[in-house]
Coordinates of C-alpha atoms in Angstrom, one line a residue:
Chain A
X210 CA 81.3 -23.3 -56.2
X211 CA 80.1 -19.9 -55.8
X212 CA 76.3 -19.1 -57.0
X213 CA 74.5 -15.6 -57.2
X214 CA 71.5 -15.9 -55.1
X215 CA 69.5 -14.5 -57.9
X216 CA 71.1 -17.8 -60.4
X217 CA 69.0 -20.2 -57.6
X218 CA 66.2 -18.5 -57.7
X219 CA 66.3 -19.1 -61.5
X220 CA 66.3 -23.0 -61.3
X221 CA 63.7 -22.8 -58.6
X222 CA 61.1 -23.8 -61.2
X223 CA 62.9 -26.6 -62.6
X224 CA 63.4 -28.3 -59.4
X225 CA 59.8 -27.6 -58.6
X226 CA 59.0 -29.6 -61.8
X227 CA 61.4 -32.0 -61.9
X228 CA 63.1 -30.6 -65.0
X229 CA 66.2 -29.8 -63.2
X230 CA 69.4 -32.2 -63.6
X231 CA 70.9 -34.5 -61.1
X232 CA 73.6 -32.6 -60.3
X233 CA 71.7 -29.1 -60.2
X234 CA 69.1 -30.2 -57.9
X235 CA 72.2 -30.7 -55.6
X236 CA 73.2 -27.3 -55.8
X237 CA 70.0 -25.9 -55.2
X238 CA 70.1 -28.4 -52.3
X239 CA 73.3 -27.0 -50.9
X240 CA 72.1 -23.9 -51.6
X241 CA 69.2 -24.6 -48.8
X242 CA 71.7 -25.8 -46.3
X243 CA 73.7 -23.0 -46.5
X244 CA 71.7 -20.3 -44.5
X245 CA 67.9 -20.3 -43.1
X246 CA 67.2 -17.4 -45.5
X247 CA 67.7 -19.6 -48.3
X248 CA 65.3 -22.2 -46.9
X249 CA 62.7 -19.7 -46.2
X250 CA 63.1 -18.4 -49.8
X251 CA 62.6 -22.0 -51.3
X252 CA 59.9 -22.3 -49.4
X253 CA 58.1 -19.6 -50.1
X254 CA 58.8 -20.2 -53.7
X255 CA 57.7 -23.6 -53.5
X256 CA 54.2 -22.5 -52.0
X257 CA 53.9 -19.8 -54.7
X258 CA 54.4 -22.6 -57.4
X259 CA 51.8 -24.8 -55.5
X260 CA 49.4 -22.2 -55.3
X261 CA 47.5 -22.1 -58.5
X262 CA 47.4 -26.1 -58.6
X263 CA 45.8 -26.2 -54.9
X264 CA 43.0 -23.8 -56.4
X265 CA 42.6 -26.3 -59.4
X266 CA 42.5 -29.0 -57.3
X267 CA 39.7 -27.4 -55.0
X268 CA 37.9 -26.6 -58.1
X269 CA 37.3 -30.6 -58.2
X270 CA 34.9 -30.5 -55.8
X271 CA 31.4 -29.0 -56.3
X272 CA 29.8 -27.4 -53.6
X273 CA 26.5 -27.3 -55.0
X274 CA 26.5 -30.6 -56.0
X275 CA 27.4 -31.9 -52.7
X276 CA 24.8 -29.8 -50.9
X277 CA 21.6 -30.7 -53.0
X278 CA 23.1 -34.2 -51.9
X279 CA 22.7 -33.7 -47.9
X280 CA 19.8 -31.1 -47.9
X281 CA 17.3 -34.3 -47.5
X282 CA 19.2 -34.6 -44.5
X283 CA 18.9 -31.2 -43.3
X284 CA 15.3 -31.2 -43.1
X285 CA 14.8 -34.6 -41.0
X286 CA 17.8 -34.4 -38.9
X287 CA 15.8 -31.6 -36.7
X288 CA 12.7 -29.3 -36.3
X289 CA 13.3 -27.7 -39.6
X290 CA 9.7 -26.6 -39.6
X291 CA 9.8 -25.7 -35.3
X292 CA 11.6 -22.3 -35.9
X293 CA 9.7 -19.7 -34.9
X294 CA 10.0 -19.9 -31.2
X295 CA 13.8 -20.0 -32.0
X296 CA 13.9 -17.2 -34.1
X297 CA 11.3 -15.4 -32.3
X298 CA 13.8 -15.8 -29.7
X299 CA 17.0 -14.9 -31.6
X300 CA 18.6 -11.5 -30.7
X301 CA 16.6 -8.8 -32.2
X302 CA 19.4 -6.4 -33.3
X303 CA 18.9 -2.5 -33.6
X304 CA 18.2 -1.7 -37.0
X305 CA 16.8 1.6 -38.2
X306 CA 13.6 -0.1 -37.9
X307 CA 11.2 2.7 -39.0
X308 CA 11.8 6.1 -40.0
X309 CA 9.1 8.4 -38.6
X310 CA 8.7 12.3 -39.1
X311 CA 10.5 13.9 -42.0
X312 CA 9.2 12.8 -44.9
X313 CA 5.6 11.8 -43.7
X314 CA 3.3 13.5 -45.9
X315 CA 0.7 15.3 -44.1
X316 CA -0.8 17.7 -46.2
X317 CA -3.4 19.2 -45.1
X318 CA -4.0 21.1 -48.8
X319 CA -4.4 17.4 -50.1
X320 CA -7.4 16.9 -47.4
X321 CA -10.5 15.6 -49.1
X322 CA -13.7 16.3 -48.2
X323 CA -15.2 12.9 -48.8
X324 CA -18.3 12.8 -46.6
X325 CA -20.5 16.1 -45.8
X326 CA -18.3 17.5 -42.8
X327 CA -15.5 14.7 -42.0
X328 CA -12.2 15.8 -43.6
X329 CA -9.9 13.2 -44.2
X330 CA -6.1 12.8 -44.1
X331 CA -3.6 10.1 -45.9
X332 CA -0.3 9.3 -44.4
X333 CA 1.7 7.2 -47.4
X334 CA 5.1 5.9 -46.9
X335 CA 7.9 6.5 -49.7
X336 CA 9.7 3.4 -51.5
X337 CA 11.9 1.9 -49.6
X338 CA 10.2 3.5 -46.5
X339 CA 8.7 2.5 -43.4
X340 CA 6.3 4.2 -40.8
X341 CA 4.6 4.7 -37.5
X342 CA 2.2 6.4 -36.1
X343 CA -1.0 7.2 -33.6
X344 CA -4.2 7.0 -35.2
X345 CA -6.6 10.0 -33.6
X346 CA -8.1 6.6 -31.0
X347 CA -4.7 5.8 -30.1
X348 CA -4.5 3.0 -32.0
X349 CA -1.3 2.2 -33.7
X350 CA -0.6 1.8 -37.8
X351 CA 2.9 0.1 -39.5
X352 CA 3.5 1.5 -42.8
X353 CA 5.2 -0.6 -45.2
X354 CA 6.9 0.8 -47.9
X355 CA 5.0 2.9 -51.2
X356 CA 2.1 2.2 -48.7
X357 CA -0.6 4.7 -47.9
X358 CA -3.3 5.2 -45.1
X359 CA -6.1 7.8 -45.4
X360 CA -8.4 8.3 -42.0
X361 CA -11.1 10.9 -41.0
X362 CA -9.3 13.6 -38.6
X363 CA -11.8 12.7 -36.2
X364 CA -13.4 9.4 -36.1
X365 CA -17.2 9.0 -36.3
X366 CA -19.2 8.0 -33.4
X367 CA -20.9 5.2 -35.1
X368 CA -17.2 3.5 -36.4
X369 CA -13.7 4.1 -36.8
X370 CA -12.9 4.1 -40.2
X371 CA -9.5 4.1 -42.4
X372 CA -8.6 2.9 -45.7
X373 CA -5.8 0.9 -47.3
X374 CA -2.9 0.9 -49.8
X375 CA -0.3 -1.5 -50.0
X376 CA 0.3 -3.0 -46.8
X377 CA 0.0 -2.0 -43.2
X378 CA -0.5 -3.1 -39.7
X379 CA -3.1 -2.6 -37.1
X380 CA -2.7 -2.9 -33.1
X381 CA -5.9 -1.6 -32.8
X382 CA -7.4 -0.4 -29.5
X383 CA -10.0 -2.2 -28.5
X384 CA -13.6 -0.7 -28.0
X385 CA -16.4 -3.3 -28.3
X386 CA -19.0 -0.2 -28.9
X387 CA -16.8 1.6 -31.7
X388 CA -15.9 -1.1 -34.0
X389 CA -12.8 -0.2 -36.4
X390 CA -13.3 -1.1 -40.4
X391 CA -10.2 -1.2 -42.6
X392 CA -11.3 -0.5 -46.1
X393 CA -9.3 -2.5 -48.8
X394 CA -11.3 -1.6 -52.1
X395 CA -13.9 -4.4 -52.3
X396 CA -13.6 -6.2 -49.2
X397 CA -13.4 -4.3 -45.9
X398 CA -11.8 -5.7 -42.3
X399 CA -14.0 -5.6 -38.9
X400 CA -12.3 -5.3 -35.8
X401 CA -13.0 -4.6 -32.2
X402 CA -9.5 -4.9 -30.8
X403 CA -6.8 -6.9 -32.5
X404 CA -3.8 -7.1 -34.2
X405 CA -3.8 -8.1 -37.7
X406 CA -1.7 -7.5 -41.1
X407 CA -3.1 -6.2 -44.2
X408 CA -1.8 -6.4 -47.9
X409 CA -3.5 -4.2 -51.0
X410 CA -1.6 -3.1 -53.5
X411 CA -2.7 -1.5 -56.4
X412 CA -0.8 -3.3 -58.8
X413 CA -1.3 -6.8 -57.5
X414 CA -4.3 -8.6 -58.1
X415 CA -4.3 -10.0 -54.6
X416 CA -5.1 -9.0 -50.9
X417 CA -4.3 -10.4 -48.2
X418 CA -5.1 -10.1 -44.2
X419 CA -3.2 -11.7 -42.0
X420 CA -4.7 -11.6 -38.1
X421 CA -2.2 -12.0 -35.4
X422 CA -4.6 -12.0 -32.5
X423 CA -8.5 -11.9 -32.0
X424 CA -11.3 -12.1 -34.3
X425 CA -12.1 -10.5 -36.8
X426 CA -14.8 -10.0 -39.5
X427 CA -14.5 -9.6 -43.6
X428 CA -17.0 -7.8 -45.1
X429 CA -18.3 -6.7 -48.3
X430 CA -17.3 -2.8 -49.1
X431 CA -21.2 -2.1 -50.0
X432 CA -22.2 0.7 -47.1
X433 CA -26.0 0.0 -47.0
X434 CA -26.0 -3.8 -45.9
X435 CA -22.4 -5.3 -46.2
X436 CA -22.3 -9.2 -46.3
X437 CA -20.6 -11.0 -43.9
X438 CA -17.6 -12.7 -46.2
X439 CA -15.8 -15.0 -43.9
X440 CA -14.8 -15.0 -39.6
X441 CA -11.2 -15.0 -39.1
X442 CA -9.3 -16.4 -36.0
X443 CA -5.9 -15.9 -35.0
X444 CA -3.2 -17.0 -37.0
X445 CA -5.0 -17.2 -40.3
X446 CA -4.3 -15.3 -43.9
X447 CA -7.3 -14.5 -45.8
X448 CA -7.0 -14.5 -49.5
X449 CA -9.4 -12.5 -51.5
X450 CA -10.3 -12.9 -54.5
X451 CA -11.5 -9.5 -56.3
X452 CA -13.1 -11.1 -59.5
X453 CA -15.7 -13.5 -57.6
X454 CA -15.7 -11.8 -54.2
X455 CA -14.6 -15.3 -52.4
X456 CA -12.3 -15.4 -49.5
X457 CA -10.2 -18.5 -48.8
X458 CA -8.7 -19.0 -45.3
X459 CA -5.4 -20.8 -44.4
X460 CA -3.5 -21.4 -41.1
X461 CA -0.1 -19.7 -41.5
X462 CA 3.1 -18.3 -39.2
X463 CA 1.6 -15.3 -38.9
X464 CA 5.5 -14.4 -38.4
X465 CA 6.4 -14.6 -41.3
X466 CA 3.9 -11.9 -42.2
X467 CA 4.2 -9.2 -39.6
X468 CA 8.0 -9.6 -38.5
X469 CA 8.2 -6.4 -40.9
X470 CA 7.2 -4.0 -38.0
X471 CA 10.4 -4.9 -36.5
X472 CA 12.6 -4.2 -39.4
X473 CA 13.0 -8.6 -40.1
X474 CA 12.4 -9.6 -43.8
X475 CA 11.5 -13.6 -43.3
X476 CA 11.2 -15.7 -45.6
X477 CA 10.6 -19.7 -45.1
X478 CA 10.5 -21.5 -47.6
X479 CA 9.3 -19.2 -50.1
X480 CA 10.2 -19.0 -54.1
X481 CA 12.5 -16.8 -55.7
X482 CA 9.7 -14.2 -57.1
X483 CA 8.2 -14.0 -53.7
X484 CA 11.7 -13.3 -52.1
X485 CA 12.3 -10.6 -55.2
X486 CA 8.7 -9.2 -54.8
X487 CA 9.6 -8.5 -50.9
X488 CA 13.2 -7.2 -51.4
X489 CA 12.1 -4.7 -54.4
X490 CA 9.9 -3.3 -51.8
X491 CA 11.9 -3.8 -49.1
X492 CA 14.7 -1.9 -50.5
X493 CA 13.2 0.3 -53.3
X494 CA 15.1 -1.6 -55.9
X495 CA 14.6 -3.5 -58.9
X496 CA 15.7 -7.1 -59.1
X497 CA 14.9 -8.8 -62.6
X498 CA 15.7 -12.3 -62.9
X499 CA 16.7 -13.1 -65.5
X500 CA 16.7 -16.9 -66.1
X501 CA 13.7 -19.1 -65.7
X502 CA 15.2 -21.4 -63.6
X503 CA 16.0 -19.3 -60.5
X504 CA 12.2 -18.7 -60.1
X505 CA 12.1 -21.9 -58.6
X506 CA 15.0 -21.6 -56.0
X507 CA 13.3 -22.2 -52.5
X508 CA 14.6 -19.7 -49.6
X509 CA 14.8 -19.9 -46.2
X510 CA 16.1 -17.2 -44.2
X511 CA 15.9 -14.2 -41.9
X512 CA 17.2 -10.8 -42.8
X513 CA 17.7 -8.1 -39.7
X514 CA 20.0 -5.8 -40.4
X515 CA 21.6 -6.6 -43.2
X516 CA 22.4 -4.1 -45.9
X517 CA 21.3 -5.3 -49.6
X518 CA 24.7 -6.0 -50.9
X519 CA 24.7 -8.5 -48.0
X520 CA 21.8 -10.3 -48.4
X521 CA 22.7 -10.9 -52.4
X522 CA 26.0 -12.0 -51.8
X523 CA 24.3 -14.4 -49.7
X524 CA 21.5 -15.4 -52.2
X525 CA 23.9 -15.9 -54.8
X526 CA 26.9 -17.8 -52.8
X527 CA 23.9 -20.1 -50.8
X528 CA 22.9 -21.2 -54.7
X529 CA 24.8 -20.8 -58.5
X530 CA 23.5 -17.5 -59.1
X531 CA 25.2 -14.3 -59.9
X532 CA 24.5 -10.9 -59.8
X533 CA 25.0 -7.9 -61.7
X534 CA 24.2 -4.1 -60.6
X535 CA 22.8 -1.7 -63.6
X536 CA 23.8 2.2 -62.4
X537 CA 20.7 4.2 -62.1
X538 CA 19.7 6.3 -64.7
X539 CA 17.6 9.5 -65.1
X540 CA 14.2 9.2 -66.1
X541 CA 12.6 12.1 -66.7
X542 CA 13.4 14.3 -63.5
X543 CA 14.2 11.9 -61.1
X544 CA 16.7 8.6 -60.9
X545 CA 15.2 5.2 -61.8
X546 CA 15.4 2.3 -58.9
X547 CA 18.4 0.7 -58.9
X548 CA 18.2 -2.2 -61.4
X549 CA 19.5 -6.1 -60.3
X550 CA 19.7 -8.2 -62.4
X551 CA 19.8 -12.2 -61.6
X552 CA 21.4 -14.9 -63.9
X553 CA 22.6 -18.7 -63.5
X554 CA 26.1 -19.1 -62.9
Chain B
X182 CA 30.3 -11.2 -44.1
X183 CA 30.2 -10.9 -40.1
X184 CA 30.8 -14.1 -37.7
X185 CA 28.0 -13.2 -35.4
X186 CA 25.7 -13.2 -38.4
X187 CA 26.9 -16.5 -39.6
X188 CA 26.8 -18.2 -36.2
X189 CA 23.2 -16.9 -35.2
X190 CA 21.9 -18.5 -38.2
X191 CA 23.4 -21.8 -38.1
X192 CA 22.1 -21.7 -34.1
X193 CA 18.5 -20.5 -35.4
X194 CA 19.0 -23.2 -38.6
X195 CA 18.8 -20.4 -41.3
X196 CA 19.2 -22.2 -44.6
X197 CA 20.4 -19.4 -46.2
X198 CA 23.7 -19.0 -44.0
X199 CA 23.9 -22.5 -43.9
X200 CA 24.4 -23.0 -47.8
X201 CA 26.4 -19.6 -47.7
X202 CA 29.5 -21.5 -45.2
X203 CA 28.8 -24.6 -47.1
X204 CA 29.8 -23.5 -50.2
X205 CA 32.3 -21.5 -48.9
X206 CA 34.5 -23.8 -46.8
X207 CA 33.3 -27.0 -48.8
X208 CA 36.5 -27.6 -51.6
X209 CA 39.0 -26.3 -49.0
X210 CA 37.6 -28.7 -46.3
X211 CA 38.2 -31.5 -49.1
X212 CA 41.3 -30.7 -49.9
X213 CA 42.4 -30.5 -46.1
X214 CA 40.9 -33.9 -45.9
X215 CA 42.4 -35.2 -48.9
X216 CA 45.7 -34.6 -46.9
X217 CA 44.9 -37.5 -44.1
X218 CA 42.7 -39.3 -46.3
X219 CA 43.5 -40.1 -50.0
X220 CA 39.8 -41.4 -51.3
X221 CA 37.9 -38.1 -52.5
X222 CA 34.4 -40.4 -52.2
X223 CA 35.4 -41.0 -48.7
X224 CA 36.7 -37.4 -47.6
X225 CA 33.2 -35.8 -49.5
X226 CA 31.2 -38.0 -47.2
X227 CA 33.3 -36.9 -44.4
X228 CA 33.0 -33.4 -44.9
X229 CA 29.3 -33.4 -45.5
X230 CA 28.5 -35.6 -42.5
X231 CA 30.7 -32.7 -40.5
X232 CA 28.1 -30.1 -42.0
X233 CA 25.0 -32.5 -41.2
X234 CA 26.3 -32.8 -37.6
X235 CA 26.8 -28.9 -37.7
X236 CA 23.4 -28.4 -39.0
X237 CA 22.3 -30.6 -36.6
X238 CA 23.6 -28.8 -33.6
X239 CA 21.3 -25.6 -34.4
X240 CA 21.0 -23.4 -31.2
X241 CA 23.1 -25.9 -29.1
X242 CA 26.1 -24.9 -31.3
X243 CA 29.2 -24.0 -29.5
X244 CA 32.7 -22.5 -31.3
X245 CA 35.5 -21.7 -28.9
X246 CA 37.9 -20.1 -32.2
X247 CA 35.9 -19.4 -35.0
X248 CA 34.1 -20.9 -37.0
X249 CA 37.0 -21.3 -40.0
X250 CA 38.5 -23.4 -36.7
X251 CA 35.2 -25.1 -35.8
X252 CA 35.1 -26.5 -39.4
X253 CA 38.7 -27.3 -39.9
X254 CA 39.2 -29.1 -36.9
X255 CA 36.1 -30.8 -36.7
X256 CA 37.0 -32.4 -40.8
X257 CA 40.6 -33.2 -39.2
X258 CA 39.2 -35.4 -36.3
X259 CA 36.8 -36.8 -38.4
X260 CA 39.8 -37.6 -40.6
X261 CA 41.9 -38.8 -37.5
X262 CA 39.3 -41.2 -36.3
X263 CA 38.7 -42.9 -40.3
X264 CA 42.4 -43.0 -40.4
X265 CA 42.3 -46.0 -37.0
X266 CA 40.2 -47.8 -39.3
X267 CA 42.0 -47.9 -42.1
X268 CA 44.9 -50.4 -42.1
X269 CA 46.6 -49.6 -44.7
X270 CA 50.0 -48.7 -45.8
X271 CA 48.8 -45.5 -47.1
X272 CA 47.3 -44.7 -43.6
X273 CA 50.4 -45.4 -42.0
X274 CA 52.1 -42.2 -44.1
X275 CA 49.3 -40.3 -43.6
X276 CA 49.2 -40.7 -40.0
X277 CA 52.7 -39.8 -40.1
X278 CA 51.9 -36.4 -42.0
X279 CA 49.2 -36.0 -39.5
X280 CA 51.3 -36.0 -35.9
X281 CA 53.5 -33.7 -37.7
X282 CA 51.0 -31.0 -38.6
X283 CA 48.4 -32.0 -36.5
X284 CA 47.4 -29.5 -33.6
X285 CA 49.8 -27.0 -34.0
X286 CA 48.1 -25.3 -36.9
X287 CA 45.8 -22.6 -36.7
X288 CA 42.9 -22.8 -38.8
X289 CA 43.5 -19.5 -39.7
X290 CA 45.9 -20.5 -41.6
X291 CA 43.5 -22.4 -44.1
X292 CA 42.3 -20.8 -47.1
X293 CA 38.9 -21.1 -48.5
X294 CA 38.4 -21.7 -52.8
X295 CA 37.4 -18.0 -53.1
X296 CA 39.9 -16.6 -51.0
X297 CA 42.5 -18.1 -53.0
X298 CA 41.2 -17.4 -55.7
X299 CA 41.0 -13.9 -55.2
X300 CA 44.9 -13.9 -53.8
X301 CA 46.3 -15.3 -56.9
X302 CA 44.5 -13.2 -59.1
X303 CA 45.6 -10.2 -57.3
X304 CA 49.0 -11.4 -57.8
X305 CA 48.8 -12.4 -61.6
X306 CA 47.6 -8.9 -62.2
X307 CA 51.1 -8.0 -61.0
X308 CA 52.8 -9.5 -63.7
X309 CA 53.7 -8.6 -66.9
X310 CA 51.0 -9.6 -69.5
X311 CA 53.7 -11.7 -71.5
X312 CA 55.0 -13.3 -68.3
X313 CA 51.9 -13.9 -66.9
X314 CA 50.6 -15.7 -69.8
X315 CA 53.6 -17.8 -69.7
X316 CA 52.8 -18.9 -66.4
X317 CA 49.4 -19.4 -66.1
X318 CA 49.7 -21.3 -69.5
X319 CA 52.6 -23.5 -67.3
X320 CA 50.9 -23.7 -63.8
X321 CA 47.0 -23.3 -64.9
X322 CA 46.8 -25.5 -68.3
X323 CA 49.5 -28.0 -67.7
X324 CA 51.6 -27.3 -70.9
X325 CA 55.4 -27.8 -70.8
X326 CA 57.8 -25.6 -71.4
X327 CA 58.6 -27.0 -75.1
X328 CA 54.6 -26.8 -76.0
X329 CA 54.7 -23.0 -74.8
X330 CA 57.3 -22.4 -76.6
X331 CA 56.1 -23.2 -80.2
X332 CA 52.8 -22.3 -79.7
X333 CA 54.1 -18.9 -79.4
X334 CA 56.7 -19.1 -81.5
X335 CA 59.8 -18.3 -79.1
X336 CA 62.6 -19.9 -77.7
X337 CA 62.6 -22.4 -74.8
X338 CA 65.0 -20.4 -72.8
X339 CA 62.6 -17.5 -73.0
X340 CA 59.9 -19.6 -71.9
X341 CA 62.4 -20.4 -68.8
X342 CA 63.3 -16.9 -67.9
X343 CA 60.2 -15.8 -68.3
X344 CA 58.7 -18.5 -65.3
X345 CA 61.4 -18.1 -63.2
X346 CA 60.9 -14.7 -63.3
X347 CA 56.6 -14.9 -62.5
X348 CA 57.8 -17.2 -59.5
X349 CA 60.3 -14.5 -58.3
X350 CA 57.6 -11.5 -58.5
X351 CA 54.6 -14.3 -57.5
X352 CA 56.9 -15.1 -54.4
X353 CA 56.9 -11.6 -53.0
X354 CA 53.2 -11.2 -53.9
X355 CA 52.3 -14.3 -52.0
X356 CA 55.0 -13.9 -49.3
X357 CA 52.1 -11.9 -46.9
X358 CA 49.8 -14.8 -47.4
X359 CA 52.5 -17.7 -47.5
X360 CA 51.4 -18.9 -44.0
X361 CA 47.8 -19.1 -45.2
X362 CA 48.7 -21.2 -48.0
X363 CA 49.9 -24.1 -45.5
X364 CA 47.7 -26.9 -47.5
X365 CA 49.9 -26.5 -50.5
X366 CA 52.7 -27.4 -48.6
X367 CA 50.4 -30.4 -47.5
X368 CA 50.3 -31.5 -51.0
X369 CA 53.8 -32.8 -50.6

C-alpha cells in the first residue's frame, strides 16, 4: 500500500475521534512506524486537536471562586497586619520619583501682595505631577499632584507661615522660637519641628493631617486669638470636620500616608473608590467605575514603579473586573484626562 | 508582568500580586494535577493548600527556576505524596504516568488558562472563516460531524475536509508552541 502523506494527514481527525475504521486506524498506524517524521507529525497533530479541549477543561475551574475560599486563610496564617517593617524594608526601586524644575510655576507677575509689605509666592504642581523644594528656612515641602503652596518670600519674624492646597508634606526645620503654621482654610497646623502630611483639596469636603514625627498643634484659622482644636502625637491622622469645626484623631500607619514622597502608592486594605481617588491623582486620569459592586473590592498592595497599564492589569486579573480605555478627546483647547472605565466581568 | 515584581510581593505578602499569580496559574495547576490525581475536589484542595503554603512563606520565600517552576513542581509533589496514600487501582496508573513524565519536564513547558487561550485564538484567526467555524463548532461545542453538517446545510464530506484541513493549518500554527502544550498530551 502506497499512501500520499497529505491522504494521512486527512484521517488524522478521525482517528483522533474515534470515527476512523478498523482497518484505517492501521494504516495511519503504519503510517507512524514508517519514519520519525511521521510520528512527530501525528503528534503534533494530536496536540493541536487537544488543545482547545485542555482550555475547556481549565475553564472548569474558577479561580475566583477558589480564592475567596482560602483568603480567610491568608490573613491568619501570618502577620497580615505586621507589614510595614517588611515593606518599609523591601527594595526601594528608582522611579522618577519627583520631577523638579521645568514646569514649577514661579511667577513672580502672579505675586500677591496680601499683607502690607510681605509678597507672597505659590508653587502648584500640575496633574499627574510631583514636587520638591526648599522653603526660604530651609525647610523641605512634597508636592503631590494639582497641589499648590503659596509662602511669604521672606518669612516673618514672629512665624513662618505657608498655606495649603491639595496635599503636601512638611520636614520642617525645627526652631522652638519661630513656630511654622500650615494654613488649610479653617483649621491651621502648628509646628516647631516635625514631619507631618497634609491633605486639602478644594473639591473634597475633608482634610486631613497626618504627623509622622513630633507634636503638633491644630488651631482655628481666626488671626486674633485662634483656639487650640486638638494636640497631635506621632503617628496619628486628624480628621476635620469643616461644618462644626471638630477634629477627630485616630492612630494610623502613617506609611501608608506619606510613602508618596518616595514615588510608593500604598494602599492596605482600602476600598475601591479610595484606590480610584489615589490613582486619578496619581496618574492624572480618570477612572469611572462603573458597577456598584466593585466599590466594595478591598485592596491591598504597593505600587513602585509600575506604569498604569500595569497596575490595572493587576486590579482587574487579582479580582473579576475588566477594563476599558476611552481615547482622549479635545475639550475646548486642551485634551480631556484619559477616561477608565471599570465594569464586572 | 515582570518576575522580580511578582516575587517581591509575594515575599512582602502583597495581596494584590498574590490574587494576580493565583488566578493566573490556578486552572492550569488543576489540570496538571488532574493528571496524577483524578478527584477535582481533591486536586482544588491540593492546589490551594500549595498557594496557602506559598502565601505563607512571605519574605522567607525561595525559587531556584521561576516561579511558573516553583508552582508546578510544588502541585506535582503535593500530587506525588497523595498518590502513597491512595491505594487504589487508579493510583497505580497514575503513578505509572507519573515516573514517566515526572522530573524531566520543565515547567516551562506548562501553559497557563490565558496563555492558551491567547495561542489558540491567534491560531483560529488563521483560518478560513468557513473552516474555522467548522472546527470550533467540532472541537469547542462538541457537535459531530453529521449535526454540523445539517445545521449548515452541506455535506458530511465537506464537513470532513473542512477539519482535516483546520488541523493541518492549526498544526503549523501550534507547531512553535507544541512543546508548551505538554498537558494535553497528559490527557491521554
Amino acid at each position: 500500500m502506497n499512501f500520499s502523506f497529505n491522504d494521512i494527514e486527512n484521517w488524522l481527525p478521525g482517528y483522533f475521534s474515534g470515527d476512523l475504521a478498523e482497518e484505517e486506524r492501521a494504516v495511519v498506524d503504519t503510517w507512524r512506524q514508517h519514519s520519525p517524521e511521521n510520528e512527530k507529525i501525528f503528534e503534533e497533530a494530536r496536540r493541536a486537536w487537544d488543545a482547545i479541549p485542555l482550555l475547556r477543561e481549565m475553564e472548569q475551574f474558577n479561580s475566583f471562586e477558589a480564592l475567596k475560599k482560602i483568603s480567610p486563610r491568608l490573613k491568619h496564617s501570618s502577620g497580615y497586619r505586621g507589614l510595614t517593617y517588611l515593606q518599609r524594608a523591601a527594595a526601594v526601586l528608582i522611579f522618577p520619583l519627583l520631577v523638579y524644575a521645568g514646569w514649577l510655576t514661579f511667577k513672580s507677575q502672579d505675586a500677591v501682595r496680601q499683607q502690607a509689605d510681605v509678597i507672597w509666592q505659590t508653587i502648584q504642581t500640575p496633574p499627574g505631577f510631583k514636587s520638591r523644594f526648599q522653603l526660604p528656612d530651609g525647610s523641605l515641602v512634597w508636592l503631590n499632584s494639582a497641589s499648590s503652596v503659596t509662602f511669604p518670600l521672606t518669612f516673618a519674624d514672629n512665624a513662618r507661615q505657608v498655606k495649603v492646597t491639595g496635599e503636601a508634606f512638611f520636614d520642617v526645620r525645627e526652631n522652638q522660637n519661630w513656630p511654622f503654621l500650615v494654613s488649610l482654610g479653617q483649621i491651621n497646623v502648628k509646628v516647631l519641628g516635625t514631619r507631618f502630611n497634609v491633605i486639602n483639596y478644594k473639591n473634597e469636603a475633608r482634610t486631613e493631617i497626618i504627623l509622622e514625627s513630633g507634636k503638633v498643634e491644630l488651631r482655628t484659622e481666626t488671626t486674633s486669638r485662634p483656639r487650640i482644636l486638638a494636640e497631635m502625637k506621632s503617628g496619628e491622622l486628624a480628621r476635620f470636620n469643616k461644618k462644626d469645626n471638630s477634629v477627630a484623631l485616630e492612630k494610623v500607619d502613617t506609611d501608608k500616608y506619606c510613602s508618596w514622597i518616595n514615588g510608593k502608592l500604598i494602599f492596605r486594605d482600602d476600598p475601591m473608590e479610595e484606590v480610584v481617588r489615589k490613582l486619578n491623582r496619581w496618574f492624572n486620569v480618570n477612572i469611572e467605575v462603573a458597577d456598584p459592586a466593585i466599590r466594595e473590592y478591598i485592596y491591598t498592595a504597593s505600587f513602585q514603579d509600575e506604569s498604569l497599564d500595569q497596575i490595572l492589569e493587576l486590579l482587574t486579573i487579582s479580582a473579576p473586573i475588566s477594563y476599558q480605555v476611552i481615547r482622549r478627546e479635545m475639550q475646548g483647547d486642551q485634551f480631556s484626562a484619559k477616561r477608565i472605565i471599570l465594569r464586572k466581568r | 508582568m515582570k518576575e522580580e515584581l511578582l516575587t517581591d510581593g509575594l515575599r512582602r505578602r502583597d495581596k494584590v500580586i498574590f490574587d494576580y499569580l493565583f488566578n493566573y496559574y490556578y486552572s492550569a495547576l488543576c489540570v496538571f494535577a488532574m493528571k496524577y490525581i483524578g478527584d477535582q475536589n481533591v486536586v482544588e484542595d491540593l492546589v490551594q493548600d500549595v498557594f496557602v503554603t506559598l502565601w505563607a512563606e512571605g519574605p522567607r520565600l525561595k525559587i531556584n527556576t521561576s516561579l511558573k517552576g516553583y508552582l508546578f513542581t510544588s502541585v506535582r509533589n503535593r500530587c506525588l505524596d497523595t498518590q502513597k496514600h491512595l491505594q487504589t487501582r487508579e493510583s497505580y496508573r497514575t503513578q505509572l504516568l507519573s515516573v514517566a513524565i515526572s522530573p524531566e519536564i520543565p515547567a516551562e513547558n506548562m501553559l497557563a488558562e490565558s496563555e492558551l487561550r491567547q495561542i489558540i485564538q491567534a491560531s483560529l484567526e488563521r483560518l478560513p472563516p468557513r473552516c474555522r467555524e467548522i472546527f470550533i463548532l467540532n472541537r469547542m461545542n462538541g457537535f459531530t460531524n453529521q449535526e454540523i453538517a445539517s445545521q449548515l446545510g452541506i455535506s458530511k464530506r465537506t464537513v470532513e475536509l473542512q477539519i482535516s484541513n483546520a488541523l493541518k493549518i492549526m498544526r503549523r500554527e501550534l507547531a512553535e508552541y507544541l512543546p508548551l502544550l505538554i498537558i494535553a498530551w497528559l490527557l491521554r
